[in-house]
Amino acid sequence: MNRVSLFLAVRPRAFMPACVLMLTLLTLGAASHPARAQRMIDAPKNISSRVSTVDDDNDYTRKIKEYTTETYFRTELVDHLPMSDKVPSPDKVLGYIVGTPNKLTYSKDLYRYYRELAKASPRVRVFTAPERSEDGKEQILVAVGDEATLAQLDRYKAITAKLADPRKVSETEAQSLIGEGKAFYWASGSIHSPETGSPEMLMELAYRLAVEETPFIQAIRKNVIVLITPVLEVDGRDRMVDLYNYRKANPGKYSPGLIYWGKYVAHDNNRDGLGMALALTRNMMATFLEYHPAILHDLHESVPFLYTSTGTGPYNAWLDPITINEWQLLAYHEIDELTKRGVPGVWTHGFYDGWAPNYMFYVANGHNAIGRFYETFGNNGADTMDRTVPQQSARDWFRPNPPQARVKWSIRNNVNMQESGILLAMNFVANNKERFLQNFYIKSQRSVAKASNEGPAAYVVPANQSRPVEAAEMINLLRQMGVEAHVADKEIVIKDQKYPAGSYIIRMDQPYSRMADMMLDTQYYNVNDPRPYDDTGWTMGPMRNVKTARITDKAVLEAPMALLTSDARVTGKLSSPSSSASAAGYVINHNTDNTLATLRFRLKDVKMAAAEEPFKVGDQQFNAGSFIIKADGDGLRQKLEAAATELGLNVLAVETLPTVKTHELAVPRIAILHTWTNTQNEGWYRIEFDRLKIPYTYISDQDVRNTDNLRKKYDVIIFPPLGGSAQSIVNGIPMRGDPMPWKQSELTPNMGASPDQTDDMRGGMGLVGVMNLQKFVQEGGTFIVIAGNASIPIDFGITSAVSIQEPRLLQARGSIFKAQFVDRRSPISYGYDETLAIYFNQAPLFRVAPAIPVPGEGGPGGGGGPTVRPSGRGSLTDPDIVQGMPQAAPTPSPTPSPSPGSVAVEEKLTEEQRLQLGVYFTPLTQRPRVVLRFSPDERSLLISGMLAGGSELANAPAVIDVPVGTGHVIMFANNPMWRHQTQGSFFLIFNAALNFDSLNTERAVPPARPRPTPSPADAQE
Ligand SMILES: [Zn+2]
């Protein structure tokens, strides 16, 4: 690892977002040649945006010029700042101009500036977002427009709200509102904390919009209301400024990467649009629904010099085509105007796809407005430095005006690019205000018409769900997005399907039908399309293990139903089959609703048992894993009733306890393990544990290194996915240079609020840590490794018989696949149906070596192809014929599927095999136990997303329980806690934890894998 990559947390995922990739690839220290001078091009004289009645602030203007490295990196829109004797420019409040080298501004100072601005100018107002950040900081919203406009802000909000819901407005009224209304143009800064320029730029933009008196700016103020979110990820911004200040105070030292951005999530904070687990996303959604902006414009920094979003395609197939046209329209306007002005490196297409709606700006795209973004060139701080542009400097069909290959770049250059571009877009929207409002209205109308036009008519979420709490949460998420949900008054019958009263209905004749449809529908991503930028499948029902039905028959809309006016809520209850109060105990069906795990920890002092098999009480069926609680005085009944009511669980009081075999349910001491190289994916685990009130200790790889008796402290250690090889994970940041603190200090006050701190981030768990983990497992602990982290127990020999295969053909990026339980006796499978939809992203492909080498499968740990016969007469299934010799009896076909760990294996071990294998034969109880496999049928494998080379994935193990000593290593190929979207698979983790000391239940005989068998009919012709 070189110095460069230390600037950022390494994020070696299957698809690294380019905005991180670019920064990682920077060769920051290597430059010495100044950028080759190019002929200066003045802005053409016919671009007349520069007739002003206000004088320039000469001092500020001089500094803009000084801090811009080349004249062609500024435009006449931003090469000066107008003077005001009433309204403070940023330097008056901050002490430095926007884009000053080596200066980054904390959020409190950004906010102070906007509040001073609002105090001095009637053209500016400041509002506070509904929720505070996870660190407790406020997020603000700034509005800029004409004085008269802002005085009537509520009127303009009412107009866009009416246009957003054409059911409530006549055509005549709508047209009059389009004439009267203003378009809201919403700019949001720095969701990605190492992308530092936009929070600075937006201050100057607000000032310029408030003060400048050119026709160009006046037009914006007149027809547009500009909304500014100064910094979206407030917590990450402040930690980034800390880090930058640390770097400046410690020149020549290695600097840590920004290991924590927000409390939970780093770079993926803009991938929360489908889960809304973060306060910032919920704030954005609420703000959209309050203002209905025509455009939401995110400011990112990665590729040079200004990429304006459209994407490579495939584009999201649920959007109105008008939206996609609008992306192109705005992008080409900016490219055209900036190219005319001689600005190099302004381009579109060729970056990001436009497919997945998980992006935060789907609060706009998914709601009939326009969500777009810039990538400008950032320096991950505020340094001025020589930069190399490796890839994007090539001219291409979509980039006739490429960036230069070598450039001296400053934060002021970045500010100039962002501000010039967004001003051009705002001016264009101002001059075409009615067009954009009209389009918004048409798109809203067409969303309402969806049910009767392209369909479907509705989605039904049946009331007879095994997981009512998750179903309700899914409905509430849709409601949070402004989607209307109804409840059926009585049974709905559609053709031969019946849905009981109480079923939820999401009608497609409503304004936000598109967002609901794209979330509930299934996705198909053609593998011949450009490489996806992120997930390719996201269907909400399967990921949450909630049944949904897509209904095309419009009759569903006529069913009697009532609009939900508050969140859906499942109230649990405690019931008795008879009136007797003398219950022997209580039973709770294991339905994998996640609140069942909450219950275990809430009543941690109550002894609970898990049934090892399904059972019945009266007519009622209970799944394996159901909770059985012995009566223990009146207090228990009340506690159970209170908890069940709140958690949406049904408790049944029974007069006699079921006679099923049980084991005690643990209250495990759980640790969630993180490294000091990357926290990208583990935060999504912490979010769920916090939300479900499941206690855990947050430990680092260094704690693992430094704790030689982990078993004394923890029962279960969960290691969420990280990426990288086993070696890179174990080694961590190299022990070079000085200690690298991530800690609160006078210079870095905001690091104190981080989830973890250390005096020195260097050095991972090391081999000592691996040995401590091995000891932990040997002594009875359960170590849960997700995705690529399974390479640690595999490569370092903690486990045996499991390997990771390199896929040759498989393409399965961020998709949803069908899996099936193959060992229903394993506690990990408790509560589930036979099949489960799981999220899987390309790797790892596990292979479990058979206990007995299977002829043709390449011996222990090898091969995997089908058994084949020698080349000879006939067909694949014909017996081989040796010429001129007596014919032996046909070779017996390989032991039919001695699937690893199955009971069958030991029974069928011949004396010959026992001799051959000797000590290498692994007894049954020590064999890896495959609990869940990808569907064996390649054709039914894909639920949503992309799949090619599915034969490699079909039947591959998804969840493996490997006994080690008296403990277990549990390996997941799927990621069961992904971006608050995979609620359906959370309980795989909870089951493993709650039953960590009872995982050695008797094994089930797995179903045989089909093999080609000779058919007698083929033997003779
Ligand atoms: Zn970004």
CSV table of C-alpha atoms in Angstrom, one decimal, residues 41-433:
chain,number,residue,atom,x,y,z
A,41,ILE,CA,-9.0,31.2,-24.6
A,42,ASP,CA,-11.1,34.2,-23.6
A,43,ALA,CA,-14.7,33.7,-23.2
A,44,PRO,CA,-16.3,34.6,-26.5
A,45,LYS,CA,-17.5,38.2,-26.5
A,46,ASN,CA,-21.1,37.3,-27.5
A,47,ILE,CA,-21.7,35.5,-24.3
A,48,SER,CA,-23.3,38.4,-22.5
A,49,SER,CA,-24.1,37.3,-19.0
A,50,ARG,CA,-21.9,40.0,-17.6
A,51,VAL,CA,-23.7,43.3,-17.7
A,52,SER,CA,-24.1,44.3,-14.1
A,53,THR,CA,-25.3,47.3,-12.1
A,54,VAL,CA,-23.3,46.3,-9.1
A,55,ASP,CA,-19.5,46.8,-8.7
A,56,ASP,CA,-17.2,43.9,-8.1
A,57,ASP,CA,-15.5,43.2,-4.8
A,58,ASN,CA,-12.0,43.8,-6.1
A,59,ASP,CA,-10.2,42.0,-3.4
A,60,TYR,CA,-12.3,38.9,-3.6
A,61,THR,CA,-12.1,39.0,-7.4
A,62,ARG,CA,-8.3,39.3,-7.3
A,63,LYS,CA,-8.1,36.2,-5.1
A,64,ILE,CA,-10.4,34.2,-7.4
A,65,LYS,CA,-8.0,34.8,-10.2
A,66,GLU,CA,-5.0,34.1,-8.0
A,67,TYR,CA,-6.3,30.7,-6.8
A,68,THR,CA,-7.4,29.6,-10.3
A,69,THR,CA,-4.5,27.8,-12.0
A,70,GLU,CA,-5.5,28.6,-15.6
A,71,THR,CA,-7.8,31.2,-17.1
A,72,TYR,CA,-9.7,28.5,-18.9
A,73,PHE,CA,-10.7,27.0,-15.6
A,74,ARG,CA,-13.0,30.0,-14.8
A,75,THR,CA,-15.9,31.6,-16.7
A,76,GLU,CA,-17.3,35.1,-16.7
A,77,LEU,CA,-20.0,33.7,-14.3
A,78,VAL,CA,-17.6,33.1,-11.5
A,79,ASP,CA,-14.4,35.1,-12.2
A,80,HIS,CA,-15.5,37.9,-9.9
A,81,LEU,CA,-17.7,38.6,-7.0
A,82,PRO,CA,-20.2,41.4,-6.8
A,83,MET,CA,-19.8,43.9,-3.9
A,84,SER,CA,-22.5,44.5,-1.3
A,85,ASP,CA,-22.4,46.9,1.6
A,86,LYS,CA,-25.3,45.1,3.3
A,87,VAL,CA,-24.9,41.5,2.6
A,88,PRO,CA,-21.8,39.7,3.8
A,89,SER,CA,-19.7,37.7,1.3
A,90,PRO,CA,-18.2,34.5,2.7
A,91,ASP,CA,-14.8,36.1,3.4
A,92,LYS,CA,-16.5,38.6,5.7
A,93,VAL,CA,-17.8,35.9,8.0
A,94,LEU,CA,-15.1,33.2,7.5
A,95,GLY,CA,-12.0,35.3,7.0
A,96,TYR,CA,-11.1,33.7,3.7
A,97,ILE,CA,-12.7,33.5,0.3
A,98,VAL,CA,-14.4,30.4,-1.1
A,99,GLY,CA,-11.8,28.2,-2.7
A,100,THR,CA,-8.8,29.5,-0.7
A,101,PRO,CA,-6.0,26.9,-0.8
A,102,ASN,CA,-5.6,24.8,2.3
A,103,LYS,CA,-8.9,25.9,3.9
A,104,LEU,CA,-11.9,23.7,4.6
A,105,THR,CA,-14.9,24.9,6.5
A,106,TYR,CA,-16.6,23.1,9.4
A,107,SER,CA,-20.4,22.7,9.2
A,108,LYS,CA,-21.0,25.0,12.1
A,109,ASP,CA,-19.2,27.8,10.2
A,110,LEU,CA,-21.0,27.0,7.0
A,111,TYR,CA,-24.3,27.3,8.9
A,112,ARG,CA,-23.1,30.5,10.6
A,113,TYR,CA,-22.4,32.0,7.2
A,114,TYR,CA,-25.9,31.1,5.8
A,115,ARG,CA,-27.6,32.5,8.9
A,116,GLU,CA,-25.7,35.8,8.5
A,117,LEU,CA,-26.6,35.8,4.9
A,118,ALA,CA,-30.3,35.2,5.7
A,119,LYS,CA,-30.2,37.9,8.3
A,120,ALA,CA,-28.8,40.5,5.9
A,121,SER,CA,-30.7,39.5,2.7
A,122,PRO,CA,-34.5,39.1,2.3
A,123,ARG,CA,-33.6,36.9,-0.7
A,124,VAL,CA,-32.3,34.2,1.6
A,125,ARG,CA,-34.0,32.0,4.2
A,126,VAL,CA,-32.7,29.2,6.3
A,127,PHE,CA,-34.7,26.2,7.5
A,128,THR,CA,-33.9,23.2,9.6
A,129,ALA,CA,-34.4,19.6,8.4
A,130,PRO,CA,-36.8,17.4,10.4
A,131,GLU,CA,-34.1,15.0,11.8
A,132,ARG,CA,-30.7,15.5,13.3
A,133,SER,CA,-27.8,13.5,12.1
A,134,GLU,CA,-26.7,10.3,13.9
A,135,ASP,CA,-24.1,12.4,15.8
A,136,GLY,CA,-26.9,14.9,16.7
A,137,LYS,CA,-26.0,17.6,14.3
A,138,GLU,CA,-28.6,19.7,12.5
A,139,GLN,CA,-29.0,19.6,8.7
A,140,ILE,CA,-30.1,22.9,7.2
A,141,LEU,CA,-31.9,23.9,4.0
A,142,VAL,CA,-31.3,27.3,2.4
A,143,ALA,CA,-33.8,28.9,0.0
A,144,VAL,CA,-32.7,31.7,-2.3
A,145,GLY,CA,-35.0,33.7,-4.6
A,146,ASP,CA,-36.5,37.1,-5.3
A,147,GLU,CA,-37.7,38.9,-2.1
A,148,ALA,CA,-41.3,38.8,-3.3
A,149,THR,CA,-41.1,35.1,-4.1
A,150,LEU,CA,-39.6,34.1,-0.8
A,151,ALA,CA,-42.3,36.2,1.0
A,152,GLN,CA,-44.8,33.8,-0.7
A,153,LEU,CA,-42.9,30.6,-0.4
A,154,ASP,CA,-45.9,28.7,1.0
A,155,ARG,CA,-47.9,29.6,-2.1
A,156,TYR,CA,-45.1,28.3,-4.4
A,157,LYS,CA,-44.9,25.1,-2.3
A,158,ALA,CA,-48.7,24.7,-2.7
A,159,ILE,CA,-48.4,25.1,-6.4
A,160,THR,CA,-45.8,22.3,-6.9
A,161,ALA,CA,-47.7,20.1,-4.5
A,162,LYS,CA,-50.8,20.5,-6.7
A,163,LEU,CA,-48.9,19.7,-9.9
A,164,ALA,CA,-47.5,16.7,-8.1
A,165,ASP,CA,-50.9,15.2,-7.7
A,166,PRO,CA,-53.0,15.7,-10.8
A,167,ARG,CA,-55.9,13.9,-9.3
A,168,LYS,CA,-56.6,17.0,-7.3
A,169,VAL,CA,-56.4,19.7,-9.9
A,170,SER,CA,-58.3,20.4,-13.2
A,171,GLU,CA,-56.4,20.8,-16.4
A,172,THR,CA,-57.3,24.5,-16.6
A,173,GLU,CA,-56.1,25.1,-13.0
A,174,ALA,CA,-53.0,23.1,-13.7
A,175,GLN,CA,-52.1,25.3,-16.7
A,176,SER,CA,-52.7,28.4,-14.7
A,177,LEU,CA,-50.5,27.1,-11.9
A,178,ILE,CA,-47.7,26.2,-14.4
A,179,GLY,CA,-47.8,29.9,-15.5
A,180,GLU,CA,-47.8,31.2,-11.9
A,181,GLY,CA,-45.4,28.7,-10.3
A,182,LYS,CA,-41.7,28.7,-9.9
A,183,ALA,CA,-39.4,25.8,-10.3
A,184,PHE,CA,-37.4,24.7,-7.3
A,185,TYR,CA,-33.8,23.8,-8.2
A,186,TRP,CA,-32.2,21.9,-5.3
A,187,ALA,CA,-28.4,21.7,-5.0
A,188,SER,CA,-27.0,19.4,-2.4
A,189,GLY,CA,-23.4,19.4,-1.2
A,190,SER,CA,-20.9,16.8,-0.1
A,191,ILE,CA,-22.7,13.6,0.6
A,192,HIS,CA,-19.3,12.0,0.1
A,193,SER,CA,-17.1,13.5,2.7
A,194,PRO,CA,-13.7,13.3,1.0
A,195,GLU,CA,-15.3,15.3,-1.8
A,196,THR,CA,-14.7,18.6,-0.2
A,197,GLY,CA,-15.4,21.4,-2.7
A,198,SER,CA,-19.1,21.7,-2.8
A,199,PRO,CA,-19.8,22.9,0.7
A,200,GLU,CA,-17.4,25.8,0.0
A,201,MET,CA,-18.8,26.5,-3.4
A,202,LEU,CA,-22.4,26.6,-2.3
A,203,MET,CA,-21.8,29.5,0.1
A,204,GLU,CA,-20.5,31.6,-2.8
A,205,LEU,CA,-23.3,30.5,-5.0
A,206,ALA,CA,-25.9,31.6,-2.4
A,207,TYR,CA,-24.2,35.0,-2.0
A,208,ARG,CA,-23.9,35.5,-5.8
A,209,LEU,CA,-27.6,34.5,-6.3
A,210,ALA,CA,-28.6,37.0,-3.6
A,211,VAL,CA,-26.5,39.9,-4.7
A,212,GLU,CA,-25.5,39.8,-8.3
A,213,GLU,CA,-27.5,42.1,-10.7
A,214,THR,CA,-26.9,40.6,-14.1
A,215,PRO,CA,-29.8,39.6,-16.3
A,216,PHE,CA,-28.5,36.1,-16.1
A,217,ILE,CA,-28.8,35.9,-12.3
A,218,GLN,CA,-31.9,38.0,-12.2
A,219,ALA,CA,-33.6,35.5,-14.4
A,220,ILE,CA,-32.8,32.7,-12.0
A,221,ARG,CA,-34.1,34.7,-9.0
A,222,LYS,CA,-37.2,35.5,-10.9
A,223,ASN,CA,-38.3,32.1,-12.1
A,224,VAL,CA,-36.5,29.7,-9.9
A,225,ILE,CA,-36.4,29.1,-6.1
A,226,VAL,CA,-32.9,27.7,-5.4
A,227,LEU,CA,-32.7,25.3,-2.5
A,228,ILE,CA,-29.4,24.5,-1.1
A,229,THR,CA,-28.5,21.6,1.3
A,230,PRO,CA,-25.0,23.0,2.2
A,231,VAL,CA,-23.7,19.6,3.3
A,232,LEU,CA,-25.6,16.4,3.3
A,233,GLU,CA,-23.3,14.2,5.4
A,234,VAL,CA,-22.7,16.7,8.2
A,235,ASP,CA,-20.9,14.2,10.5
A,236,GLY,CA,-18.6,13.0,7.8
A,237,ARG,CA,-17.8,16.5,6.7
A,238,ASP,CA,-16.7,17.6,10.1
A,239,ARG,CA,-14.5,14.5,10.5
A,240,MET,CA,-13.1,15.2,7.1
A,241,VAL,CA,-12.2,18.7,8.0
A,242,ASP,CA,-10.5,17.3,11.2
A,243,LEU,CA,-8.6,14.9,9.1
A,244,TYR,CA,-7.5,17.5,6.7
A,245,ASN,CA,-6.3,19.8,9.5
A,246,TYR,CA,-4.4,16.9,11.0
A,247,ARG,CA,-2.7,16.3,7.6
A,248,LYS,CA,-1.8,20.0,7.3
A,249,ALA,CA,-0.4,20.0,10.8
A,250,ASN,CA,1.7,16.9,10.2
A,251,PRO,CA,3.4,17.4,6.9
A,252,GLY,CA,5.5,14.5,5.6
A,253,LYS,CA,3.7,12.0,7.9
A,254,TYR,CA,1.4,9.3,6.6
A,255,SER,CA,-2.1,10.3,7.1
A,256,PRO,CA,-5.0,8.0,7.9
A,257,GLY,CA,-7.9,7.6,5.5
A,258,LEU,CA,-11.3,8.8,6.4
A,259,ILE,CA,-12.3,5.6,8.2
A,260,TYR,CA,-15.6,6.9,9.5
A,261,TRP,CA,-17.8,9.3,7.6
A,262,GLY,CA,-21.2,9.1,9.2
A,263,LYS,CA,-21.8,7.0,12.3
A,264,TYR,CA,-22.7,4.0,10.3
A,265,VAL,CA,-22.0,4.3,6.7
A,266,ALA,CA,-19.2,5.7,4.6
A,267,HIS,CA,-19.3,5.9,0.8
A,268,ASP,CA,-22.6,4.0,0.5
A,269,ASN,CA,-24.5,6.8,2.2
A,270,ASN,CA,-25.9,7.7,-1.2
A,271,ARG,CA,-27.0,4.1,-1.7
A,272,ASP,CA,-29.6,4.4,1.0
A,273,GLY,CA,-32.5,5.5,-1.3
A,274,LEU,CA,-34.2,2.0,-1.1
A,275,GLY,CA,-33.7,1.5,2.6
A,276,MET,CA,-33.9,5.0,4.1
A,277,ALA,CA,-31.9,3.8,7.1
A,278,LEU,CA,-30.0,7.1,7.5
A,279,ALA,CA,-31.3,10.4,8.9
A,280,LEU,CA,-29.9,12.2,5.9
A,281,THR,CA,-31.9,10.2,3.4
A,282,ARG,CA,-35.1,10.6,5.4
A,283,ASN,CA,-34.5,14.3,5.5
A,284,MET,CA,-34.0,14.5,1.8
A,285,MET,CA,-37.2,12.5,1.2
A,286,ALA,CA,-39.2,14.7,3.6
A,287,THR,CA,-37.8,17.9,2.0
A,288,PHE,CA,-38.7,16.6,-1.4
A,289,LEU,CA,-42.3,15.9,-0.4
A,290,GLU,CA,-42.5,19.4,1.1
A,291,TYR,CA,-41.2,21.4,-1.9
A,292,HIS,CA,-41.5,19.1,-4.9
A,293,PRO,CA,-38.4,20.5,-6.5
A,294,ALA,CA,-38.2,20.1,-10.3
A,295,ILE,CA,-34.6,19.1,-10.0
A,296,LEU,CA,-32.3,17.7,-7.3
A,297,HIS,CA,-28.6,18.1,-8.2
A,298,ASP,CA,-26.0,16.2,-6.1
A,299,LEU,CA,-22.4,17.5,-6.2
A,300,HIS,CA,-19.8,14.8,-6.3
A,301,GLU,CA,-16.1,14.9,-7.0
A,302,SER,CA,-14.1,12.2,-8.7
A,303,VAL,CA,-13.6,12.1,-12.4
A,304,PRO,CA,-12.1,15.2,-14.2
A,305,PHE,CA,-13.0,17.9,-14.9
A,306,LEU,CA,-16.8,18.1,-15.0
A,307,TYR,CA,-18.8,15.0,-15.7
A,308,THR,CA,-22.5,15.9,-15.8
A,309,SER,CA,-24.7,12.9,-15.3
A,310,THR,CA,-26.6,10.9,-17.9
A,311,GLY,CA,-24.9,7.5,-17.7
A,312,THR,CA,-24.0,4.6,-19.9
A,313,GLY,CA,-27.3,2.8,-19.6
A,314,PRO,CA,-29.1,0.6,-19.2
A,315,TYR,CA,-31.4,3.2,-17.7
A,316,ASN,CA,-33.9,2.5,-15.1
A,317,ALA,CA,-36.8,0.9,-16.9
A,318,TRP,CA,-39.5,2.2,-14.6
A,319,LEU,CA,-38.9,5.9,-15.2
A,320,ASP,CA,-41.0,8.0,-17.5
A,321,PRO,CA,-38.8,8.4,-20.6
A,322,ILE,CA,-39.3,12.2,-20.2
A,323,THR,CA,-37.1,12.1,-17.1
A,324,ILE,CA,-34.3,10.4,-19.1
A,325,ASN,CA,-34.7,13.0,-21.9
A,326,GLU,CA,-34.4,15.7,-19.3
A,327,TRP,CA,-31.1,14.2,-18.0
A,328,GLN,CA,-29.8,14.6,-21.6
A,329,LEU,CA,-31.2,18.0,-22.1
A,330,LEU,CA,-29.6,19.5,-19.0
A,331,ALA,CA,-26.3,17.8,-19.5
A,332,TYR,CA,-26.0,18.9,-23.1
A,333,HIS,CA,-26.9,22.5,-22.2
A,334,GLU,CA,-24.1,22.6,-19.7
A,335,ILE,CA,-21.6,20.9,-22.0
A,336,ASP,CA,-22.5,23.2,-24.9
A,337,GLU,CA,-22.2,26.4,-22.8
A,338,LEU,CA,-19.0,25.5,-21.1
A,339,THR,CA,-17.4,24.1,-24.3
A,340,LYS,CA,-18.2,27.4,-26.0
A,341,ARG,CA,-16.4,29.2,-23.2
A,342,GLY,CA,-13.3,27.2,-23.9
A,343,VAL,CA,-13.5,25.1,-20.7
A,344,PRO,CA,-11.7,21.8,-21.2
A,345,GLY,CA,-13.0,18.4,-20.0
A,346,VAL,CA,-16.8,18.8,-19.8
A,347,TRP,CA,-18.6,15.6,-20.8
A,348,THR,CA,-21.3,13.1,-20.2
A,349,HIS,CA,-22.3,9.4,-20.7
A,350,GLY,CA,-19.3,7.1,-20.2
A,351,PHE,CA,-19.6,6.9,-16.4
A,352,TYR,CA,-22.2,5.4,-14.0
A,353,ASP,CA,-25.1,3.5,-15.5
A,354,GLY,CA,-28.5,5.0,-14.5
A,355,TRP,CA,-30.1,1.7,-13.6
A,356,ALA,CA,-30.4,1.2,-9.8
A,357,PRO,CA,-32.8,3.4,-7.8
A,358,ASN,CA,-30.8,2.9,-4.6
A,359,TYR,CA,-29.3,6.4,-5.1
A,360,MET,CA,-30.4,9.1,-2.7
A,361,PHE,CA,-31.4,11.3,-5.7
A,362,TYR,CA,-34.2,8.9,-6.4
A,363,VAL,CA,-36.1,11.0,-3.9
A,364,ALA,CA,-36.4,13.1,-7.1
A,365,ASN,CA,-36.2,10.6,-10.0
A,366,GLY,CA,-38.6,8.2,-8.3
A,367,HIS,CA,-41.1,11.0,-7.8
A,368,ASN,CA,-41.5,12.5,-11.3
A,369,ALA,CA,-38.8,15.1,-10.8
A,370,ILE,CA,-35.2,15.1,-12.1
A,371,GLY,CA,-32.3,13.7,-10.0
A,372,ARG,CA,-28.9,14.4,-11.4
A,373,PHE,CA,-25.3,14.9,-10.4
A,374,TYR,CA,-21.9,16.3,-11.2
A,375,GLU,CA,-18.5,14.7,-10.8
A,376,THR,CA,-15.9,17.4,-10.7
A,377,PHE,CA,-12.3,17.0,-10.1
A,378,GLY,CA,-11.5,17.0,-6.3
A,379,ASN,CA,-8.3,17.0,-4.5
A,380,ASN,CA,-9.5,15.2,-1.4
A,381,GLY,CA,-8.8,18.3,0.6
A,382,ALA,CA,-7.9,21.8,-0.4
A,383,ASP,CA,-4.4,21.4,-1.7
A,384,THR,CA,-3.2,22.7,-5.0
A,385,MET,CA,-1.3,20.0,-6.8
A,386,ASP,CA,-0.1,18.6,-10.1
A,387,ARG,CA,-2.4,15.8,-11.1
A,388,THR,CA,-2.4,13.1,-13.7
A,389,VAL,CA,-5.6,12.2,-15.5
A,390,PRO,CA,-5.0,8.6,-16.6
A,391,GLN,CA,-8.2,7.4,-18.4
A,392,GLN,CA,-10.5,10.3,-18.9
A,393,SER,CA,-8.0,12.4,-20.8
A,394,ALA,CA,-8.7,10.2,-23.9
A,395,ARG,CA,-11.0,11.6,-26.5
A,396,ASP,CA,-14.0,9.4,-27.0
A,397,TRP,CA,-17.3,9.6,-28.8
A,398,PHE,CA,-19.0,10.9,-25.7
A,399,ARG,CA,-16.1,13.1,-24.8
A,400,PRO,CA,-15.0,15.1,-27.8
A,401,ASN,CA,-13.5,17.7,-25.3
A,402,PRO,CA,-11.5,15.6,-22.9
A,403,PRO,CA,-9.7,16.8,-19.8
A,404,GLN,CA,-5.9,17.3,-20.1
A,405,ALA,CA,-3.6,14.5,-19.2
A,406,ARG,CA,-1.6,16.6,-16.8
A,407,VAL,CA,-3.0,19.5,-14.8
A,408,LYS,CA,-2.2,21.7,-11.9
A,409,TRP,CA,-5.4,21.6,-9.9
A,410,SER,CA,-6.8,23.7,-7.1
A,411,ILE,CA,-9.9,23.7,-5.0
A,412,ARG,CA,-10.8,27.1,-6.6
A,413,ASN,CA,-10.7,25.4,-10.0
A,414,ASN,CA,-13.2,22.8,-8.6
A,415,VAL,CA,-15.4,25.6,-7.2
A,416,ASN,CA,-15.3,27.4,-10.6
A,417,MET,CA,-16.4,24.3,-12.5
A,418,GLN,CA,-19.2,23.4,-10.1
A,419,GLU,CA,-20.5,26.9,-9.8
A,420,SER,CA,-20.3,27.7,-13.5
A,421,GLY,CA,-22.1,24.5,-14.5
A,422,ILE,CA,-24.9,24.7,-11.9
A,423,LEU,CA,-25.5,28.4,-12.7
A,424,LEU,CA,-25.9,27.5,-16.4
A,425,ALA,CA,-28.3,24.8,-15.5
A,426,MET,CA,-30.3,27.0,-13.1
A,427,ASN,CA,-30.4,29.8,-15.8
A,428,PHE,CA,-31.6,27.3,-18.3
A,429,VAL,CA,-34.4,26.0,-16.0
A,430,ALA,CA,-35.3,29.7,-15.3
A,431,ASN,CA,-35.6,30.4,-19.0
A,432,ASN,CA,-37.6,27.2,-19.5
A,433,LYS,CA,-39.5,27.3,-16.2
